Amino acid sequence: MNSSSLFLAAEDSSSSAVFNALYGFFSSPFFIFVAGLVLLGLFFWYLASDQDKVKRNIGTFFILGISTFSIASLLTNSIRYGIDIKGGTSFTLRVVPNIIDGMEQPIDMDKACTAIQERLDASGTNEVSVMAQGKDKILIQVPVTEDAEVNALRDNVTRIAKLELLKVHPNSDAILADIDPETHRPRAVPTGFRVMKHVFDDDQGKKVESELVIERRSNAQSQEVYITGKDIASANPDYQRKGHVNVSLSTSGAYKMKKLTSSMQLGRDRLAVVLDDKVVSAPVVQNTLYKEFSISGLDGKGEAENLSKILSNPLTNKLEVLGEQKVSASLGLSALEQGEMSGIIGLLFVFAFVYVYYRFAGIVAMMGLAINAIVLLGIMSLFGFVLTLPGIAGIVLTLGIAVDANVLIYERMREEREQGRSFGTALRNSFEKAFSAIFDSNITSLLTALILFWLASGSIKGFAVTTSVGVLTSMIGALIVTRVLFYWADRFGVMKDAKFLNLFKNLKTVDFMGKARIVTVSTISVLVLCAGYAAYKGEGCLGIDFTGGSSLSYNIPLGKEDLLKYQDVDAAVSQLRGSLSKAATVQEFTNPAKSNTIQIRCANEQDAKLVEDYLKKNVSGVKAFYAETDAPKDADSLEPPSRETVSALLGETFFNTAIWALAAGMFGIMMYLALRYEWSFAIGALVSTLHDIVAVILLVIVFGMELNIIHISAFLTIAGYSINDTIIIYDRIRERLRVAPEDEPIKDIMNEAINSTLSRTLLTSLCTLAVIACLFFFGGPAMRDFSATMMIGVIVGTYSSIFIASPVVLACSKKHNLRKEVQAAHVATVPSSSADE
């Protein structure tokens, strides 16, 4: 904010000026950096301390600090919503074919869409949609509406990033000094050279405009040393030097660079870096350049970052902007309200259940979850993560699953209290015993998320980011917030007579391991039958997001906006859901200067024709588009809907990267569990998780749902939930193996471990299912498929952690002494004094 605006604010209201000053302070990078360092210091101080009093005081300051920081971030930055919730802006682009030797070259639409996707959403957190339409058009939807952001995005999309490295004439200054008084241009520019402007900052930071005599390269020269976007291996902003981008060339590009600079006189000749026919820098060549060089002179805000994205994802064809429109929320105007309401109802149910079951300890859990939610939303607003409807469901689900850590701690606390220990001792022991299970389960989820972010693309990267944030905040809530609150409760004597319900106290001990054979046969049989049904349906299992299809668009001129309403079309298309080969989606595009457009995406031409005929008969406004067909046309005339082929939102590249990323994530989990536990546990977790993913996909198909982009987050969340549940049981098995007598069968040890954690498993699953059920019944049509998939996943994940994960460990342990290996690993990691104890 400039000084004049501050002065005006002071005249209007002193309180407004104070608010503006506070807003500027809390949103400044300096405040964020200092606050982050302070919170990080408190966090490590808390972890390093062994004294309860110090942990209580330092933890209190940490909780107050991170809560205040998160609230300030929410107030100053707010939350960004995706297109599915709040709408955004749509660009229609035409890919201009290249002409070589007078012949028009084919257009690689997949490559163009991929380059644009990576430019606009390299992190996967911006929720950008890129779709090919027809043979030469691309539709882009971005969740932004502000003019400045829209203009920047338009510039980033349409820049080809044509990079040229050209020699500056050795006598450039002398040539430019010899000016013709009549033309005011240099008298004699050598053949093969041209005059170009160069704008740069001088030593005082002032803009200086000059001219340079730069070579004009011929086509023959271009083949040898012409460096283009395909010669760039990577481009990254240099954070140590403002306004610089470090560029790495491929092998062929490095050869061209060496050939170009080896003939230049070092210390004298200059090399102009020309980007899209503009000189961005012209340094003196000090060394023969090869694979790496830097581009300077990028002083505008975000200019270096944007150029890095553009150079890393060059376009081989020019793009023309054919149209720009505002986009309605893709999942309906009431989707946000329905999602929020269902989430609130679900969390209220969980809070009520936890309070009834754990009494005062339930209030502590609720406070921990509330702080967890505040910190999660604060971090999302701070880093500008876009919140979509699946994201809202994911947050609600994360908070529901976060109850698991509290349940795990409370069940341990119950055991300690039943053994007659004081509350203080029970508190300390319960957190220490539950820590390894909580830590391992969250670390595996975090490890998977980081691998997904590293290797995957698009929406999977966004899922990885939100998952990582959710894991970190849930660990803070469970291990710090609840423990500190319990410290204060113990300090004031509130928890001395704490009592918990125990609905599963008289639950009969079940021989789970004895049922392994029949369970295995039944599971394989069901999966084979489901796989056969999926193979029979073939492409019918996939929704439009995977297959693409045909679009039907009604263009509504200015002044006739009331003729056809989005709500009427959406309601009519919903009535056809059972008659179409795949579910259709409806979106509204608005352009205040031209017209509105209502677009229906269908699976194929037949579905589009069926939708068109139904709308003609049942929606009064649609009939007008056909009534004027034979009448004279003008700018305000209505025309029949246009049809175009639309590409899949998720292409082959997305699938390939997703599969490799998921495979790498599974491998990472195996390695971690092999190091922390033993190879038998790693194999059991892998088999269990793969079973869950495959089983849920097949059951979703069997229940008649079409696989779409909204299911991707559900499948990945299910994988994380399954690993979390499995590790809780594994931790108890490992604990029992360390102290069990030599003559006690491993089968009995595993049965005892599963039965002792069964109450936690059932409580967590019931709480999670309650949250998801609220999403299913109250979240509206937009959330139904997602929440139904999640309910199937929770049930399957609970089943596999009991009946699959542990029996696989038992089967693998028959070839070696699992008990001795676990005990040896424990002795190796615990000091001798502790081991003796």
JSON list of C-alpha atoms in Angstrom, two decimals, residues 556-718:
[
{"chain": "A", "resi": 556, "resn": "ILE", "atom": "CA", "xyz": [-26.83, -16.98, -25.68]},
{"chain": "A", "resi": 557, "resn": "PRO", "atom": "CA", "xyz": [-26.44, -13.40, -27.06]},
{"chain": "A", "resi": 558, "resn": "LEU", "atom": "CA", "xyz": [-26.43, -10.31, -24.85]},
{"chain": "A", "resi": 559, "resn": "GLY", "atom": "CA", "xyz": [-29.89, -9.24, -23.76]},
{"chain": "A", "resi": 560, "resn": "LYS", "atom": "CA", "xyz": [-31.27, -12.78, -23.91]},
{"chain": "A", "resi": 561, "resn": "GLU", "atom": "CA", "xyz": [-29.59, -14.20, -20.79]},
{"chain": "A", "resi": 562, "resn": "ASP", "atom": "CA", "xyz": [-32.97, -14.95, -19.20]},
{"chain": "A", "resi": 563, "resn": "LEU", "atom": "CA", "xyz": [-33.99, -17.14, -22.13]},
{"chain": "A", "resi": 564, "resn": "LEU", "atom": "CA", "xyz": [-32.02, -20.19, -20.98]},
{"chain": "A", "resi": 565, "resn": "LYS", "atom": "CA", "xyz": [-30.89, -20.77, -17.41]},
{"chain": "A", "resi": 566, "resn": "TYR", "atom": "CA", "xyz": [-28.00, -22.99, -16.30]},
{"chain": "A", "resi": 567, "resn": "GLN", "atom": "CA", "xyz": [-30.12, -24.44, -13.49]},
{"chain": "A", "resi": 568, "resn": "ASP", "atom": "CA", "xyz": [-32.84, -25.59, -15.93]},
{"chain": "A", "resi": 569, "resn": "VAL", "atom": "CA", "xyz": [-30.35, -27.31, -18.24]},
{"chain": "A", "resi": 570, "resn": "ASP", "atom": "CA", "xyz": [-28.50, -28.95, -15.33]},
{"chain": "A", "resi": 571, "resn": "ALA", "atom": "CA", "xyz": [-31.75, -30.28, -13.86]},
{"chain": "A", "resi": 572, "resn": "ALA", "atom": "CA", "xyz": [-32.87, -31.64, -17.23]},
{"chain": "A", "resi": 573, "resn": "VAL", "atom": "CA", "xyz": [-29.55, -33.38, -17.91]},
{"chain": "A", "resi": 574, "resn": "SER", "atom": "CA", "xyz": [-29.69, -34.94, -14.42]},
{"chain": "A", "resi": 575, "resn": "GLN", "atom": "CA", "xyz": [-33.01, -36.57, -15.37]},
{"chain": "A", "resi": 576, "resn": "LEU", "atom": "CA", "xyz": [-31.21, -38.38, -18.22]},
{"chain": "A", "resi": 577, "resn": "ARG", "atom": "CA", "xyz": [-28.49, -39.90, -16.04]},
{"chain": "A", "resi": 578, "resn": "GLY", "atom": "CA", "xyz": [-29.81, -43.44, -16.39]},
{"chain": "A", "resi": 579, "resn": "SER", "atom": "CA", "xyz": [-30.42, -43.16, -20.14]},
{"chain": "A", "resi": 580, "resn": "LEU", "atom": "CA", "xyz": [-26.94, -41.98, -21.15]},
{"chain": "A", "resi": 581, "resn": "SER", "atom": "CA", "xyz": [-23.97, -44.26, -21.71]},
{"chain": "A", "resi": 582, "resn": "LYS", "atom": "CA", "xyz": [-21.98, -42.07, -19.28]},
{"chain": "A", "resi": 583, "resn": "ALA", "atom": "CA", "xyz": [-22.91, -39.23, -16.95]},
{"chain": "A", "resi": 584, "resn": "ALA", "atom": "CA", "xyz": [-22.86, -35.80, -18.64]},
{"chain": "A", "resi": 585, "resn": "THR", "atom": "CA", "xyz": [-21.61, -32.56, -17.04]},
{"chain": "A", "resi": 586, "resn": "VAL", "atom": "CA", "xyz": [-22.96, -29.02, -17.47]},
{"chain": "A", "resi": 587, "resn": "GLN", "atom": "CA", "xyz": [-21.00, -25.75, -17.24]},
{"chain": "A", "resi": 588, "resn": "GLU", "atom": "CA", "xyz": [-21.84, -22.10, -17.88]},
{"chain": "A", "resi": 589, "resn": "PHE", "atom": "CA", "xyz": [-19.40, -19.64, -19.50]},
{"chain": "A", "resi": 590, "resn": "THR", "atom": "CA", "xyz": [-20.06, -15.90, -19.29]},
{"chain": "A", "resi": 591, "resn": "ASN", "atom": "CA", "xyz": [-18.53, -13.03, -21.26]},
{"chain": "A", "resi": 592, "resn": "PRO", "atom": "CA", "xyz": [-19.98, -9.59, -20.38]},
{"chain": "A", "resi": 593, "resn": "ALA", "atom": "CA", "xyz": [-18.86, -8.17, -23.74]},
{"chain": "A", "resi": 594, "resn": "LYS", "atom": "CA", "xyz": [-20.22, -10.92, -26.00]},
{"chain": "A", "resi": 595, "resn": "SER", "atom": "CA", "xyz": [-22.47, -13.76, -24.91]},
{"chain": "A", "resi": 596, "resn": "ASN", "atom": "CA", "xyz": [-23.06, -16.56, -22.44]},
{"chain": "A", "resi": 597, "resn": "THR", "atom": "CA", "xyz": [-22.51, -20.21, -23.27]},
{"chain": "A", "resi": 598, "resn": "ILE", "atom": "CA", "xyz": [-23.96, -23.31, -21.64]},
{"chain": "A", "resi": 599, "resn": "GLN", "atom": "CA", "xyz": [-21.88, -26.37, -22.48]},
{"chain": "A", "resi": 600, "resn": "ILE", "atom": "CA", "xyz": [-22.83, -30.03, -21.91]},
{"chain": "A", "resi": 601, "resn": "ARG", "atom": "CA", "xyz": [-20.00, -32.59, -22.08]},
{"chain": "A", "resi": 602, "resn": "CYS", "atom": "CA", "xyz": [-21.25, -36.01, -23.19]},
{"chain": "A", "resi": 603, "resn": "ALA", "atom": "CA", "xyz": [-19.58, -39.36, -23.76]},
{"chain": "A", "resi": 604, "resn": "ASN", "atom": "CA", "xyz": [-20.24, -39.50, -27.51]},
{"chain": "A", "resi": 605, "resn": "GLU", "atom": "CA", "xyz": [-22.31, -38.14, -30.40]},
{"chain": "A", "resi": 606, "resn": "GLN", "atom": "CA", "xyz": [-25.22, -40.45, -29.58]},
{"chain": "A", "resi": 607, "resn": "ASP", "atom": "CA", "xyz": [-25.45, -39.14, -26.02]},
{"chain": "A", "resi": 608, "resn": "ALA", "atom": "CA", "xyz": [-25.16, -35.55, -27.27]},
{"chain": "A", "resi": 609, "resn": "LYS", "atom": "CA", "xyz": [-28.06, -36.16, -29.69]},
{"chain": "A", "resi": 610, "resn": "LEU", "atom": "CA", "xyz": [-30.14, -37.73, -26.93]},
{"chain": "A", "resi": 611, "resn": "VAL", "atom": "CA", "xyz": [-29.48, -34.74, -24.65]},
{"chain": "A", "resi": 612, "resn": "GLU", "atom": "CA", "xyz": [-30.29, -32.30, -27.43]},
{"chain": "A", "resi": 613, "resn": "ASP", "atom": "CA", "xyz": [-33.61, -33.99, -28.25]},
{"chain": "A", "resi": 614, "resn": "TYR", "atom": "CA", "xyz": [-34.59, -34.16, -24.58]},
{"chain": "A", "resi": 615, "resn": "LEU", "atom": "CA", "xyz": [-33.81, -30.47, -24.02]},
{"chain": "A", "resi": 616, "resn": "LYS", "atom": "CA", "xyz": [-35.84, -29.50, -27.11]},
{"chain": "A", "resi": 617, "resn": "LYS", "atom": "CA", "xyz": [-38.88, -31.29, -25.71]},
{"chain": "A", "resi": 618, "resn": "ASN", "atom": "CA", "xyz": [-38.62, -30.45, -22.01]},
{"chain": "A", "resi": 619, "resn": "VAL", "atom": "CA", "xyz": [-36.85, -27.08, -21.62]},
{"chain": "A", "resi": 620, "resn": "SER", "atom": "CA", "xyz": [-38.86, -24.20, -23.04]},
{"chain": "A", "resi": 621, "resn": "GLY", "atom": "CA", "xyz": [-35.88, -21.89, -23.53]},
{"chain": "A", "resi": 622, "resn": "VAL", "atom": "CA", "xyz": [-34.08, -24.41, -25.73]},
{"chain": "A", "resi": 623, "resn": "LYS", "atom": "CA", "xyz": [-36.86, -24.48, -28.34]},
{"chain": "A", "resi": 624, "resn": "ALA", "atom": "CA", "xyz": [-36.09, -20.89, -29.32]},
{"chain": "A", "resi": 625, "resn": "PHE", "atom": "CA", "xyz": [-32.65, -21.93, -30.58]},
{"chain": "A", "resi": 626, "resn": "TYR", "atom": "CA", "xyz": [-34.29, -23.97, -33.33]},
{"chain": "A", "resi": 627, "resn": "ALA", "atom": "CA", "xyz": [-37.30, -21.73, -34.07]},
{"chain": "A", "resi": 628, "resn": "GLU", "atom": "CA", "xyz": [-35.17, -19.04, -35.78]},
{"chain": "A", "resi": 629, "resn": "THR", "atom": "CA", "xyz": [-33.10, -21.41, -37.91]},
{"chain": "A", "resi": 630, "resn": "ASP", "atom": "CA", "xyz": [-34.59, -20.25, -41.25]},
{"chain": "A", "resi": 631, "resn": "ALA", "atom": "CA", "xyz": [-34.96, -16.60, -40.26]},
{"chain": "A", "resi": 632, "resn": "PRO", "atom": "CA", "xyz": [-32.48, -13.85, -41.37]},
{"chain": "A", "resi": 633, "resn": "LYS", "atom": "CA", "xyz": [-29.42, -13.76, -39.11]},
{"chain": "A", "resi": 634, "resn": "ASP", "atom": "CA", "xyz": [-27.99, -10.85, -37.16]},
{"chain": "A", "resi": 635, "resn": "ALA", "atom": "CA", "xyz": [-25.76, -10.42, -34.10]},
{"chain": "A", "resi": 636, "resn": "ASP", "atom": "CA", "xyz": [-28.64, -11.16, -31.72]},
{"chain": "A", "resi": 637, "resn": "SER", "atom": "CA", "xyz": [-29.99, -14.20, -33.52]},
{"chain": "A", "resi": 638, "resn": "LEU", "atom": "CA", "xyz": [-30.10, -17.57, -31.85]},
{"chain": "A", "resi": 639, "resn": "GLU", "atom": "CA", "xyz": [-28.40, -20.49, -33.55]},
{"chain": "A", "resi": 640, "resn": "PRO", "atom": "CA", "xyz": [-28.63, -24.24, -32.98]},
{"chain": "A", "resi": 641, "resn": "PRO", "atom": "CA", "xyz": [-26.04, -25.63, -30.57]},
{"chain": "A", "resi": 642, "resn": "SER", "atom": "CA", "xyz": [-22.52, -26.33, -31.81]},
{"chain": "A", "resi": 643, "resn": "ARG", "atom": "CA", "xyz": [-20.86, -29.71, -31.33]},
{"chain": "A", "resi": 644, "resn": "GLU", "atom": "CA", "xyz": [-17.18, -30.44, -30.91]},
{"chain": "A", "resi": 645, "resn": "THR", "atom": "CA", "xyz": [-15.03, -33.38, -29.91]},
{"chain": "A", "resi": 646, "resn": "VAL", "atom": "CA", "xyz": [-13.42, -32.93, -26.47]},
{"chain": "A", "resi": 647, "resn": "SER", "atom": "CA", "xyz": [-10.36, -34.76, -25.19]},
{"chain": "A", "resi": 648, "resn": "ALA", "atom": "CA", "xyz": [-10.00, -36.64, -21.92]},
{"chain": "A", "resi": 649, "resn": "LEU", "atom": "CA", "xyz": [-9.01, -34.57, -18.90]},
{"chain": "A", "resi": 650, "resn": "LEU", "atom": "CA", "xyz": [-6.61, -37.33, -17.92]},
{"chain": "A", "resi": 651, "resn": "GLY", "atom": "CA", "xyz": [-4.36, -38.37, -20.79]},
{"chain": "A", "resi": 652, "resn": "GLU", "atom": "CA", "xyz": [-1.83, -41.14, -21.32]},
{"chain": "A", "resi": 653, "resn": "THR", "atom": "CA", "xyz": [0.99, -39.09, -19.77]},
{"chain": "A", "resi": 654, "resn": "PHE", "atom": "CA", "xyz": [-1.06, -38.63, -16.60]},
{"chain": "A", "resi": 655, "resn": "PHE", "atom": "CA", "xyz": [-1.66, -42.38, -16.30]},
{"chain": "A", "resi": 656, "resn": "ASN", "atom": "CA", "xyz": [1.96, -43.29, -16.89]},
{"chain": "A", "resi": 657, "resn": "THR", "atom": "CA", "xyz": [3.29, -40.85, -14.29]},
{"chain": "A", "resi": 658, "resn": "ALA", "atom": "CA", "xyz": [0.53, -41.78, -11.82]},
{"chain": "A", "resi": 659, "resn": "ILE", "atom": "CA", "xyz": [1.30, -45.50, -12.04]},
{"chain": "A", "resi": 660, "resn": "TRP", "atom": "CA", "xyz": [5.05, -44.99, -11.71]},
{"chain": "A", "resi": 661, "resn": "ALA", "atom": "CA", "xyz": [4.57, -42.58, -8.81]},
{"chain": "A", "resi": 662, "resn": "LEU", "atom": "CA", "xyz": [2.25, -44.97, -6.97]},
{"chain": "A", "resi": 663, "resn": "ALA", "atom": "CA", "xyz": [4.66, -47.86, -7.56]},
{"chain": "A", "resi": 664, "resn": "ALA", "atom": "CA", "xyz": [7.55, -45.77, -6.21]},
{"chain": "A", "resi": 665, "resn": "GLY", "atom": "CA", "xyz": [5.43, -44.83, -3.20]},
{"chain": "A", "resi": 666, "resn": "MET", "atom": "CA", "xyz": [4.70, -48.47, -2.44]},
{"chain": "A", "resi": 667, "resn": "PHE", "atom": "CA", "xyz": [8.39, -49.29, -2.76]},
{"chain": "A", "resi": 668, "resn": "GLY", "atom": "CA", "xyz": [9.26, -46.45, -0.37]},
{"chain": "A", "resi": 669, "resn": "ILE", "atom": "CA", "xyz": [6.78, -47.78, 2.20]},
{"chain": "A", "resi": 670, "resn": "MET", "atom": "CA", "xyz": [8.25, -51.29, 1.86]},
{"chain": "A", "resi": 671, "resn": "MET", "atom": "CA", "xyz": [11.78, -50.01, 2.46]},
{"chain": "A", "resi": 672, "resn": "TYR", "atom": "CA", "xyz": [10.70, -47.96, 5.48]},
{"chain": "A", "resi": 673, "resn": "LEU", "atom": "CA", "xyz": [8.80, -50.84, 7.09]},
{"chain": "A", "resi": 674, "resn": "ALA", "atom": "CA", "xyz": [11.65, -53.24, 6.34]},
{"chain": "A", "resi": 675, "resn": "LEU", "atom": "CA", "xyz": [14.03, -50.94, 8.23]},
{"chain": "A", "resi": 676, "resn": "ARG", "atom": "CA", "xyz": [11.65, -50.10, 11.09]},
{"chain": "A", "resi": 677, "resn": "TYR", "atom": "CA", "xyz": [10.06, -53.53, 11.43]},
{"chain": "A", "resi": 678, "resn": "GLU", "atom": "CA", "xyz": [11.13, -56.48, 9.23]},
{"chain": "A", "resi": 679, "resn": "TRP", "atom": "CA", "xyz": [10.69, -57.65, 5.63]},
{"chain": "A", "resi": 680, "resn": "SER", "atom": "CA", "xyz": [7.69, -59.83, 6.50]},
{"chain": "A", "resi": 681, "resn": "PHE", "atom": "CA", "xyz": [5.82, -56.74, 7.71]},
{"chain": "A", "resi": 682, "resn": "ALA", "atom": "CA", "xyz": [6.82, -54.81, 4.57]},
{"chain": "A", "resi": 683, "resn": "ILE", "atom": "CA", "xyz": [5.48, -57.54, 2.29]},
{"chain": "A", "resi": 684, "resn": "GLY", "atom": "CA", "xyz": [2.27, -57.81, 4.32]},
{"chain": "A", "resi": 685, "resn": "ALA", "atom": "CA", "xyz": [1.65, -54.04, 4.08]},
{"chain": "A", "resi": 686, "resn": "LEU", "atom": "CA", "xyz": [2.30, -54.06, 0.33]},
{"chain": "A", "resi": 687, "resn": "VAL", "atom": "CA", "xyz": [-0.08, -56.96, -0.35]},
{"chain": "A", "resi": 688, "resn": "SER", "atom": "CA", "xyz": [-2.75, -55.40, 1.88]},
{"chain": "A", "resi": 689, "resn": "THR", "atom": "CA", "xyz": [-2.54, -51.97, 0.23]},
{"chain": "A", "resi": 690, "resn": "LEU", "atom": "CA", "xyz": [-2.55, -53.32, -3.32]},
{"chain": "A", "resi": 691, "resn": "HIS", "atom": "CA", "xyz": [-5.55, -55.45, -2.39]},
{"chain": "A", "resi": 692, "resn": "ASP", "atom": "CA", "xyz": [-7.41, -52.39, -1.14]},
{"chain": "A", "resi": 693, "resn": "ILE", "atom": "CA", "xyz": [-6.74, -50.29, -4.25]},
{"chain": "A", "resi": 694, "resn": "VAL", "atom": "CA", "xyz": [-7.71, -53.09, -6.65]},
{"chain": "A", "resi": 695, "resn": "ALA", "atom": "CA", "xyz": [-10.72, -54.16, -4.59]},
{"chain": "A", "resi": 696, "resn": "VAL", "atom": "CA", "xyz": [-12.14, -50.64, -4.28]},
{"chain": "A", "resi": 697, "resn": "ILE", "atom": "CA", "xyz": [-11.72, -49.94, -8.02]},
{"chain": "A", "resi": 698, "resn": "LEU", "atom": "CA", "xyz": [-13.49, -53.18, -8.90]},
{"chain": "A", "resi": 699, "resn": "LEU", "atom": "CA", "xyz": [-16.29, -52.71, -6.33]},
{"chain": "A", "resi": 700, "resn": "VAL", "atom": "CA", "xyz": [-16.90, -49.14, -7.55]},
{"chain": "A", "resi": 701, "resn": "ILE", "atom": "CA", "xyz": [-17.40, -50.56, -11.05]},
{"chain": "A", "resi": 702, "resn": "VAL", "atom": "CA", "xyz": [-19.64, -53.36, -9.78]},
{"chain": "A", "resi": 703, "resn": "PHE", "atom": "CA", "xyz": [-21.86, -50.86, -7.94]},
{"chain": "A", "resi": 704, "resn": "GLY", "atom": "CA", "xyz": [-22.42, -49.01, -11.22]},
{"chain": "A", "resi": 705, "resn": "MET", "atom": "CA", "xyz": [-20.22, -45.93, -10.75]},
{"chain": "A", "resi": 706, "resn": "GLU", "atom": "CA", "xyz": [-18.05, -44.52, -13.55]},
{"chain": "A", "resi": 707, "resn": "LEU", "atom": "CA", "xyz": [-14.41, -43.83, -12.77]},
{"chain": "A", "resi": 708, "resn": "ASN", "atom": "CA", "xyz": [-13.71, -40.08, -13.06]},
{"chain": "A", "resi": 709, "resn": "ILE", "atom": "CA", "xyz": [-11.15, -37.57, -11.84]},
{"chain": "A", "resi": 710, "resn": "ILE", "atom": "CA", "xyz": [-12.96, -37.21, -8.51]},
{"chain": "A", "resi": 711, "resn": "HIS", "atom": "CA", "xyz": [-12.13, -40.87, -7.72]},
{"chain": "A", "resi": 712, "resn": "ILE", "atom": "CA", "xyz": [-8.37, -40.35, -7.98]},
{"chain": "A", "resi": 713, "resn": "SER", "atom": "CA", "xyz": [-8.17, -38.58, -4.61]},
{"chain": "A", "resi": 714, "resn": "ALA", "atom": "CA", "xyz": [-10.45, -41.23, -3.09]},
{"chain": "A", "resi": 715, "resn": "PHE", "atom": "CA", "xyz": [-8.20, -44.11, -4.19]},
{"chain": "A", "resi": 716, "resn": "LEU", "atom": "CA", "xyz": [-5.06, -42.41, -2.91]},
{"chain": "A", "resi": 717, "resn": "THR", "atom": "CA", "xyz": [-6.72, -41.53, 0.42]},
{"chain": "A", "resi": 718, "resn": "ILE", "atom": "CA", "xyz": [-7.83, -45.15, 0.80]}
]
